[in-house]
Short mmCIF file of C-alpha atoms and ligand atoms in Angstrom, two decimals:
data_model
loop_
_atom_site.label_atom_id
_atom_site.label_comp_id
_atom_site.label_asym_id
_atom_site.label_seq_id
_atom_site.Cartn_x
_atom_site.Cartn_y
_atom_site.Cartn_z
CA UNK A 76 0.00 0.00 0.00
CA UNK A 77 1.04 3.80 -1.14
CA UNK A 78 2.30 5.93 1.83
CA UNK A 79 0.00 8.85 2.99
CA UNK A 80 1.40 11.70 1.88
CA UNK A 81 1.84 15.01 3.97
CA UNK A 82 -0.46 17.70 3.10
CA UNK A 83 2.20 20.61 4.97
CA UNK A 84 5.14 19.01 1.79
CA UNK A 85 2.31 19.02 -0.94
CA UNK A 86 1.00 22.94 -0.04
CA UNK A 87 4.92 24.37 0.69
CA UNK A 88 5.47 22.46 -2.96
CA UNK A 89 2.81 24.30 -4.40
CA UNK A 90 3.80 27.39 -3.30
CA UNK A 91 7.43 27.02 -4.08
CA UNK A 92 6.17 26.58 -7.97
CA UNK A 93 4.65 29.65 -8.16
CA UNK A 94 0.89 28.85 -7.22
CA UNK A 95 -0.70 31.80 -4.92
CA UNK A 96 -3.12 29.17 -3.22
CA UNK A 97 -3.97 25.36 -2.78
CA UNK A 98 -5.88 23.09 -1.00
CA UNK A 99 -6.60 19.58 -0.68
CA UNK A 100 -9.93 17.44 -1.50
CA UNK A 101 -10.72 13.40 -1.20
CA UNK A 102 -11.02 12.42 -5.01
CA UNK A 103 -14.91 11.85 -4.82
CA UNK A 104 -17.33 11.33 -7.50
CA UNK A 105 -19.31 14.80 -7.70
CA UNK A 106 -22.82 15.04 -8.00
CA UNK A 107 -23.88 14.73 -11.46
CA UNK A 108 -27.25 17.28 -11.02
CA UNK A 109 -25.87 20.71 -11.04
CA UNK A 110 -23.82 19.42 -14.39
CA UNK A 111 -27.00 17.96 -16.21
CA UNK A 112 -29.17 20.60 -15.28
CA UNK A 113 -27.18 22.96 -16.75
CA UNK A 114 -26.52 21.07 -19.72
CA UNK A 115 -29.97 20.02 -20.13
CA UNK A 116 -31.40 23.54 -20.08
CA UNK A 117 -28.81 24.61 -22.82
CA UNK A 118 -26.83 27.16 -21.13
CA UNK A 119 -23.61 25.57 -22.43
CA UNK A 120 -25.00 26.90 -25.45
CA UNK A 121 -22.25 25.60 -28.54
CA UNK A 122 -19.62 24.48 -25.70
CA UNK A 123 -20.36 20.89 -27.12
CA UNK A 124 -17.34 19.62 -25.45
CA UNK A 125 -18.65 20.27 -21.92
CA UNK A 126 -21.26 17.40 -22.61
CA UNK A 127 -18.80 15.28 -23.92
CA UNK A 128 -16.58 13.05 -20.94
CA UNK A 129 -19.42 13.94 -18.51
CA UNK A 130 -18.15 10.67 -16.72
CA UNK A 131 -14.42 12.09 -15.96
CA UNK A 132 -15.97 15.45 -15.03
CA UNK A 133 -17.74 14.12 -12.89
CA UNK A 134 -15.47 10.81 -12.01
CA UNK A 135 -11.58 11.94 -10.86
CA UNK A 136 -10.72 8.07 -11.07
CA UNK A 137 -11.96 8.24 -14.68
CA UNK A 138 -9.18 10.46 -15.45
CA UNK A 139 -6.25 9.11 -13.03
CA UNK A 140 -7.34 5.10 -12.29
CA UNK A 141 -6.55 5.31 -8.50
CA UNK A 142 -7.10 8.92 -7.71
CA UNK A 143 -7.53 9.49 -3.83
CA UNK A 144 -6.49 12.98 -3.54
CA UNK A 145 -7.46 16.47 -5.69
CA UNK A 146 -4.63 19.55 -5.07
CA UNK A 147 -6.50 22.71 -6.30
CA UNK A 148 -4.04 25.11 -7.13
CA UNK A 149 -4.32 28.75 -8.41
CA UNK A 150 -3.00 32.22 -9.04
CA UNK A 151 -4.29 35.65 -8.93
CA UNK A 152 -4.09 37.21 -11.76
CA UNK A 153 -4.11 41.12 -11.02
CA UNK A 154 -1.27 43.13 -10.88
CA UNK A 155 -1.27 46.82 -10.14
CA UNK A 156 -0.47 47.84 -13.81
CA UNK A 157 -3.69 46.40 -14.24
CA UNK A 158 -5.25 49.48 -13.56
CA UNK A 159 -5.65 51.13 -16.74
CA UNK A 160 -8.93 50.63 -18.30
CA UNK A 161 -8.93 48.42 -21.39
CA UNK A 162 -10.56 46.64 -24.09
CA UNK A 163 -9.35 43.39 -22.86
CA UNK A 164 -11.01 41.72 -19.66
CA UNK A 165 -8.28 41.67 -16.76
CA UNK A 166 -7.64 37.36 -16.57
CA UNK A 167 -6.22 38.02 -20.37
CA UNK A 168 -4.23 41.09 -20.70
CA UNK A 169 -1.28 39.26 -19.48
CA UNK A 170 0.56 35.87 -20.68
CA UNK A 171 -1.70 32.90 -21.22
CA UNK A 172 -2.64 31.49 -17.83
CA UNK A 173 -2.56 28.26 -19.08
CA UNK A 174 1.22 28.50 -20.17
CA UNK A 175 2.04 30.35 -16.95
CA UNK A 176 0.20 27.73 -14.77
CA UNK A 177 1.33 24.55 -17.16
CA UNK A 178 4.95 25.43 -16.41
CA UNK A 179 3.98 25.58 -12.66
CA UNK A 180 2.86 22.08 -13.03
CA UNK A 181 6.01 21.29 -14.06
CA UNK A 182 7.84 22.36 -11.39
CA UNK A 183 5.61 21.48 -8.94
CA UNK A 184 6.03 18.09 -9.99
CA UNK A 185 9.61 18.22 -9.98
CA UNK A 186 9.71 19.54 -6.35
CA UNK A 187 7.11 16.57 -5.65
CA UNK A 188 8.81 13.47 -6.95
CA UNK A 189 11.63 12.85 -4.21
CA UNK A 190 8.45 13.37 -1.58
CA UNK A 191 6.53 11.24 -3.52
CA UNK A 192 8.26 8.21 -5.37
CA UNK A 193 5.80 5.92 -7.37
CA UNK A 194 2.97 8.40 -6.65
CA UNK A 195 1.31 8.88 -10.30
CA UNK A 196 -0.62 11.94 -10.84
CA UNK A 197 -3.14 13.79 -13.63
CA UNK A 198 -2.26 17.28 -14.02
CA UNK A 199 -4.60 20.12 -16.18
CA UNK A 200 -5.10 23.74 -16.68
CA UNK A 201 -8.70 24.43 -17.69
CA UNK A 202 -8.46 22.68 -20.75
CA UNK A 203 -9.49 18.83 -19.80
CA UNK A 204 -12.79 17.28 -18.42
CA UNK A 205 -12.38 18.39 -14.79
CA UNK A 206 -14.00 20.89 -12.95
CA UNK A 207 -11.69 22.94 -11.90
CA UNK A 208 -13.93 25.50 -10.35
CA UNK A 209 -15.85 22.44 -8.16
CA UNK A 210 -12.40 20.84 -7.23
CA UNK A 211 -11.46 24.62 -5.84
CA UNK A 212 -14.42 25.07 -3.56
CA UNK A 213 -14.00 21.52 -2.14
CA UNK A 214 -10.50 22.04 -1.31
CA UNK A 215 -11.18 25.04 0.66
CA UNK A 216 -9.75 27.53 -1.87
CA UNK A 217 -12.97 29.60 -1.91
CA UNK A 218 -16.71 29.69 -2.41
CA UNK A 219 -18.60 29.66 -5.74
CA UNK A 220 -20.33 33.26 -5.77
CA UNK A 221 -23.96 34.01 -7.61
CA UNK A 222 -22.01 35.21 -10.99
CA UNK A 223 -20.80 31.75 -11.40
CA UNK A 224 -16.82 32.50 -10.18
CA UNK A 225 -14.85 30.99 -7.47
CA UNK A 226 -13.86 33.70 -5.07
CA UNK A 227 -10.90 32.99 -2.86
CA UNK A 228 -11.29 35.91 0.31
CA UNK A 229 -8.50 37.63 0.57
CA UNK A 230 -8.01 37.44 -3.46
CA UNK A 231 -11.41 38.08 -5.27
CA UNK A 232 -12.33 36.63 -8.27
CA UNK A 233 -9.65 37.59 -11.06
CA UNK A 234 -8.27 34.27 -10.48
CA UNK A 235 -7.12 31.33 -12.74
CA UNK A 236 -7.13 27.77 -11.72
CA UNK A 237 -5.51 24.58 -12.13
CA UNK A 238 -5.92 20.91 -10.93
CA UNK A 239 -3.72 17.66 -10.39
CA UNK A 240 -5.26 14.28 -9.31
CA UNK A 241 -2.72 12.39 -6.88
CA UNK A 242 -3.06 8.30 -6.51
CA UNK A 243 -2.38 8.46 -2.97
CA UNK A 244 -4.00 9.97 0.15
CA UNK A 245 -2.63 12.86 2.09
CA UNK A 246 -2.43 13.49 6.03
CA UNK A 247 -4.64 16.66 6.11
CA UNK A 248 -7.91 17.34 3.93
CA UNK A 249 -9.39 21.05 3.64
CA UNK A 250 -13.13 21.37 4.33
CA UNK A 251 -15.28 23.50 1.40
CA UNK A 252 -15.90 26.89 2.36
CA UNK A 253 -19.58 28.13 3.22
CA UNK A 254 -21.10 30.48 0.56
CA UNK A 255 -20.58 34.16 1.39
CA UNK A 256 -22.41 36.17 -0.67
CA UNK A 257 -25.28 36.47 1.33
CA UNK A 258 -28.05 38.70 0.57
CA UNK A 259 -25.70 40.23 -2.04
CA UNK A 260 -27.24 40.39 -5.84
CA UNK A 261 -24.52 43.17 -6.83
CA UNK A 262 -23.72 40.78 -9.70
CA UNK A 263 -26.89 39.87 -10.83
CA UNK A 264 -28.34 43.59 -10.55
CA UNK A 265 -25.14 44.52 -12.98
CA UNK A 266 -25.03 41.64 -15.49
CA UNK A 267 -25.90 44.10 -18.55
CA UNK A 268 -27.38 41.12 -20.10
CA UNK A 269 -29.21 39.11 -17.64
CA UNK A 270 -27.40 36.13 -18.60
CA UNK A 271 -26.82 35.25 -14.47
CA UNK A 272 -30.16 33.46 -15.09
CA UNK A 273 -30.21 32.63 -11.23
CA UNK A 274 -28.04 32.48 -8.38
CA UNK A 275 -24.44 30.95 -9.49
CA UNK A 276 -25.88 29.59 -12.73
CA UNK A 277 -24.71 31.44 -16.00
CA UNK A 278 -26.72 31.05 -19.16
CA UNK A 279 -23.70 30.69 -21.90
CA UNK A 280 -25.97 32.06 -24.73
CA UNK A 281 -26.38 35.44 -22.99
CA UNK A 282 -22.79 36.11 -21.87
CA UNK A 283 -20.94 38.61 -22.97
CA UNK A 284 -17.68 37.02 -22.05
CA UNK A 285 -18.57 33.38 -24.08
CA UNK A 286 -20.15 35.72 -26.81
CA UNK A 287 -16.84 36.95 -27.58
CA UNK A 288 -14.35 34.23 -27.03
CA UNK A 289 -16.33 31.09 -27.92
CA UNK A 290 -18.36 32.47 -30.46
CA UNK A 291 -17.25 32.38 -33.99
CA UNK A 292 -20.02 33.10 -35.76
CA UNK A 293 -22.12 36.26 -36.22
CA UNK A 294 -22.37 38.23 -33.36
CA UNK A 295 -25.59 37.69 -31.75
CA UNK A 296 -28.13 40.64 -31.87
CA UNK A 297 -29.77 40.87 -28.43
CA UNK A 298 -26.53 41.06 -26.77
CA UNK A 299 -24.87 43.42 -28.93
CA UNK A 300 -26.16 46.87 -27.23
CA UNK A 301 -24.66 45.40 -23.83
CA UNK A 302 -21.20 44.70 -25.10
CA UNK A 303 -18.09 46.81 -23.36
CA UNK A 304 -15.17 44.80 -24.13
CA UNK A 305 -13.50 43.28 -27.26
CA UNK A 306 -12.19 40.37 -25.62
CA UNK A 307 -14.51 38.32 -22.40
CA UNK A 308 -16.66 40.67 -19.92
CA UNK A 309 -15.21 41.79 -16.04
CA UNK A 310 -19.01 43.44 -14.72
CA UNK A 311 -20.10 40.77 -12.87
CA UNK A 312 -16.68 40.73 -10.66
CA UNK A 313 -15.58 44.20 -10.71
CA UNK A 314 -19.37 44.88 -9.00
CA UNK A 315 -18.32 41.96 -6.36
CA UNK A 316 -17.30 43.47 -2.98
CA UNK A 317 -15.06 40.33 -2.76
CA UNK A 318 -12.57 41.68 -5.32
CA UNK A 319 -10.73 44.12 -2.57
CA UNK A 320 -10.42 47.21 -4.26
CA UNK A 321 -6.47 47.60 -5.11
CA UNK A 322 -5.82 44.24 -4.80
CA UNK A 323 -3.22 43.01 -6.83
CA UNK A 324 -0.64 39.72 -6.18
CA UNK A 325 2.17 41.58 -8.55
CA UNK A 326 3.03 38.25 -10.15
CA UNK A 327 5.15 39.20 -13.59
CA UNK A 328 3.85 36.67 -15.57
CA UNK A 329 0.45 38.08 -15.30
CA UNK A 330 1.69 41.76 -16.19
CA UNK A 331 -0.58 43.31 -18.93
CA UNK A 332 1.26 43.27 -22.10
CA UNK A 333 0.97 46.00 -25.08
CA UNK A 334 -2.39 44.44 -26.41
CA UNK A 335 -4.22 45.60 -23.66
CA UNK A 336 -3.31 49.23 -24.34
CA UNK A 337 -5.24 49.23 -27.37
CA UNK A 338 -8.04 51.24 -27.89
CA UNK A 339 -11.18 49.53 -29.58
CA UNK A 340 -10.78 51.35 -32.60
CA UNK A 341 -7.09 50.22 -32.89
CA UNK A 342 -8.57 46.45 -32.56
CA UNK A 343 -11.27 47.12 -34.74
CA UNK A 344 -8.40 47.81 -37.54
CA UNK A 345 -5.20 45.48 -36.91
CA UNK A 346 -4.09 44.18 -39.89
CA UNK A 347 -3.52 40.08 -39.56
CA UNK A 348 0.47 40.74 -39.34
CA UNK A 349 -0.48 43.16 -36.22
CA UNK A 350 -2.99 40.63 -34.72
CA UNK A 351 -0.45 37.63 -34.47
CA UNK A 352 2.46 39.94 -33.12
CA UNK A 353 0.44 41.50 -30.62
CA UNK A 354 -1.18 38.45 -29.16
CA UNK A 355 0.96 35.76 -29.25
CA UNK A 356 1.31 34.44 -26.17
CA UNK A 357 -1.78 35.61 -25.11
CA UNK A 358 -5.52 34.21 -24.50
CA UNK A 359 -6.78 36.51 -26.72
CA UNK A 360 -5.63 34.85 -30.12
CA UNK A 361 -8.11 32.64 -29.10
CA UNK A 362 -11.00 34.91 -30.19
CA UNK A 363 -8.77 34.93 -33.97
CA UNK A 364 -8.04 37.75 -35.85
CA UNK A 365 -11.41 37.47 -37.22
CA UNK A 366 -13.52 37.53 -34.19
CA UNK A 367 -11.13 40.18 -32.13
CA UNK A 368 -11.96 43.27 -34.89
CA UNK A 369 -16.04 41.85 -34.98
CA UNK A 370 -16.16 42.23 -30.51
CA UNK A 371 -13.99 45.92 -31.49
CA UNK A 372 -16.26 47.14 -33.84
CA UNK A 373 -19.81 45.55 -31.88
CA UNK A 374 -18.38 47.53 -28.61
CA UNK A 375 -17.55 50.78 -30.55
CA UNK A 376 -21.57 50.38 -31.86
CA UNK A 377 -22.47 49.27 -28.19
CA UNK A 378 -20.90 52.83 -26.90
CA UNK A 379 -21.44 54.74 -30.29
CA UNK A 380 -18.06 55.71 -29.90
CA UNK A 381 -17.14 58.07 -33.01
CA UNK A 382 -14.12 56.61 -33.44
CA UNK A 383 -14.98 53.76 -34.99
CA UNK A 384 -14.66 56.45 -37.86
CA UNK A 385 -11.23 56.32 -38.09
CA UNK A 386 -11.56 52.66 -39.16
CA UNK A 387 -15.06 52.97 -41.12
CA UNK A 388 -13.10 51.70 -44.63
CA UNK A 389 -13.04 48.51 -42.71
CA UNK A 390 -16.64 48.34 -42.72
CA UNK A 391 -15.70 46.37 -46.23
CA UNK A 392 -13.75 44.03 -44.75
CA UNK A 393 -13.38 40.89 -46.26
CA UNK A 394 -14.65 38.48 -43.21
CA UNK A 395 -19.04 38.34 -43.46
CA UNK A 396 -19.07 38.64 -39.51
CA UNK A 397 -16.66 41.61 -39.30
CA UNK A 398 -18.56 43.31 -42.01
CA UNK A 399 -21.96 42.66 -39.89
CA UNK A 400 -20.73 43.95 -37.18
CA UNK A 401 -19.00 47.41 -38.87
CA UNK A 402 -22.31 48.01 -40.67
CA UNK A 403 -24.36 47.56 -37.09
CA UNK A 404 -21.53 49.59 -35.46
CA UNK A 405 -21.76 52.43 -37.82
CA UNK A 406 -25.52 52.50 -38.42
CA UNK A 407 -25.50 53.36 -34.29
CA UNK A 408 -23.66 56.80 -34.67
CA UNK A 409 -25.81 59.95 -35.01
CA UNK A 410 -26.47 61.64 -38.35
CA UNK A 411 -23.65 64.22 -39.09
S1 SF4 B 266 -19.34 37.91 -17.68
FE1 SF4 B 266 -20.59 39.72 -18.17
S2 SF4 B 266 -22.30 38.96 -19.40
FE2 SF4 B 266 -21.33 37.16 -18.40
S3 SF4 B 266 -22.48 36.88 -16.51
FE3 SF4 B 266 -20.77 38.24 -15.98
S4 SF4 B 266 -21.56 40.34 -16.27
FE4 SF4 B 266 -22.97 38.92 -17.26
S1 SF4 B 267 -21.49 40.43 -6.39
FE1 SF4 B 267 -22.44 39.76 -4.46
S2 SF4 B 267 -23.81 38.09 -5.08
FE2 SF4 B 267 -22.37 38.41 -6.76
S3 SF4 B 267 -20.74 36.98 -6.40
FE3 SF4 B 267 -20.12 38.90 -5.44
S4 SF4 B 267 -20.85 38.74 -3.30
FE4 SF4 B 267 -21.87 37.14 -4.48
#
């Protein structure tokens, strides 16, 4: 039989990699409801692969045969030249969290192995079927709030979260943290487009944030009047009293980079050569070159910002979606 493993080596690990927080959880099956429900009523929206692997979501010895033990690690993202306001919501201004937090892994697993000989483990960063959000509250990390985030007191929200499955027990597990929000509705009061359809449950079709990351497609009309940003949506958690106001963990990896210094009506405009320059490296090239200029020019439309006129011989762009969303844009500005 494995040795137990001690939860003080595991946490002191964690934080000598780099991770801000982490806590421990028993690898047990979580309830399937909350999952299906949400799935069920649609509010993955086109997130197909959410529905797919429901079994190692919701299974940890699915994904690591053995598992006894979940460490929930995770970083804070803000930084105090965060401050600025930008196009660009705050998690992804800076390097790719999953880059920054995948090398973290690393290390953390180098710093493990002489503690932990023959212990196997299943490492991911938001990317795999686990739920990293669920594995975070159960290891004591924080509590899930009413706009759907995990808030860590002491950190806020503007976090980013990873998870590795261990094969062998530990000494010391952390007990989930009670819900804090109270009577708070902050969030849902400020969601510009009702898409916190009720407490902690997010309808993906009416979120600003999945409308312009995940969404390829056109841009969809109800929601376009509401959009602020070019790239995800902060106005659920900067309306949280549990982001501390000044807050920031000053960790360089997460340091805004030029990107987020744009103005919409540069994004609206970058050529494909500027596009790939300014965000590799970044979440944002995620949302392509394609969709980044369609979020600019619906948020210059949203605001009827007149600068989308210094980009206006765009509106002919070559990409159906981008043109959509110039001629929307433009047809919001008042007659000259
Ligand atoms: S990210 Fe924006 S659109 Fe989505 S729930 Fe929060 S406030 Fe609403
Ligand atoms: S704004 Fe209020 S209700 Fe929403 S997550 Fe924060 S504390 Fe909870």
């Amino acid at each position: 039989m494995r040795r137990m493993l001690s939860s003080s080596v595991i946490l002191d690990a964690a934080r000598e990699a780099g991770f801000h927080f982490a806590g421990l959880a028993r690898a047990e099956r979580i309830d399937p409801g909350p999952l299906e429900r949400w799935l069920a009523g649609g509010l993955g929206a086109s997130m197909r692969w959410m529905s797919e692997r429901t079994e190692e979501r919701l299974d940890p010895g699915r994904l690591l045969p053995g598992a006894r033990t979940v460490l929930a690690l995770g970083c804070c993202v803000l930084t105090r030249a965060h401050a600025a306001p930008s196009p660009i919501a705050l998690y992804a201004q800076g390097r790719d969290y999953h880059a920054t937090l995948r090398d973290r892994i690393r290390v953390l697993r180098r710093l493990l192995a002489p503690q932990a000989p023959g212990v196997r483990d299943y490492a991911e960063v938001d990317t795999g079927p686990v739920l990293e959000k669920v594995w975070a509250q159960r290891a004591g990390l924080g509590f899930l709030g009413k706009n759907g985030m995990l808030i860590v007191p002491g950190h806020g929200s503007h976090v980013v979260l990873a998870v590795m499955l261990l094969d062998s027990e530990v000494d010391r597990y952390h007990s989930p943290q009670p819900d804090r929000c109270g009577r708070c509705v902050a969030c849902l009061i400020a969601c510009p487009s009702a898409a916190i359809v009720s407490p902690g449950i997010v309808d993906s079709r009416r979120c600003l944030s999945y409308q312009t990351i995940e969404e390829h497609g056109d841009f969809a009309e109800p929601l376009r009047p509401h959009a602020r940003l070019a790239f995800g949506c902060d106005t659920c958690q900067l309306v949280c009293p549990w982001n501390p106001p000044g807050h920031a963990c000053d960790d360089a990896r997460f340091e805004p980079r030029p990107v987020s210094r744009c103005s919409l009506a540069d994004l609206a405009g970058l050529s494909r050569e500027r596009f790939v320059e300014l965000t590799r490296g970044t979440a944002i090239a995620r949302a392509h070159w394609e969709g980044l200029r369609r979020n600019a020019w619906i948020a210059l439309g949203a605001a009827r910002d007149p600068a989308m006129l210094q980009v206006a011989p765009l509106a002919d762009d070559s990409d159906e979606n981008v043109r959509a969303a110039a001629r929307w844009a433009l047809s919001r500005l008042p007659p000259p």
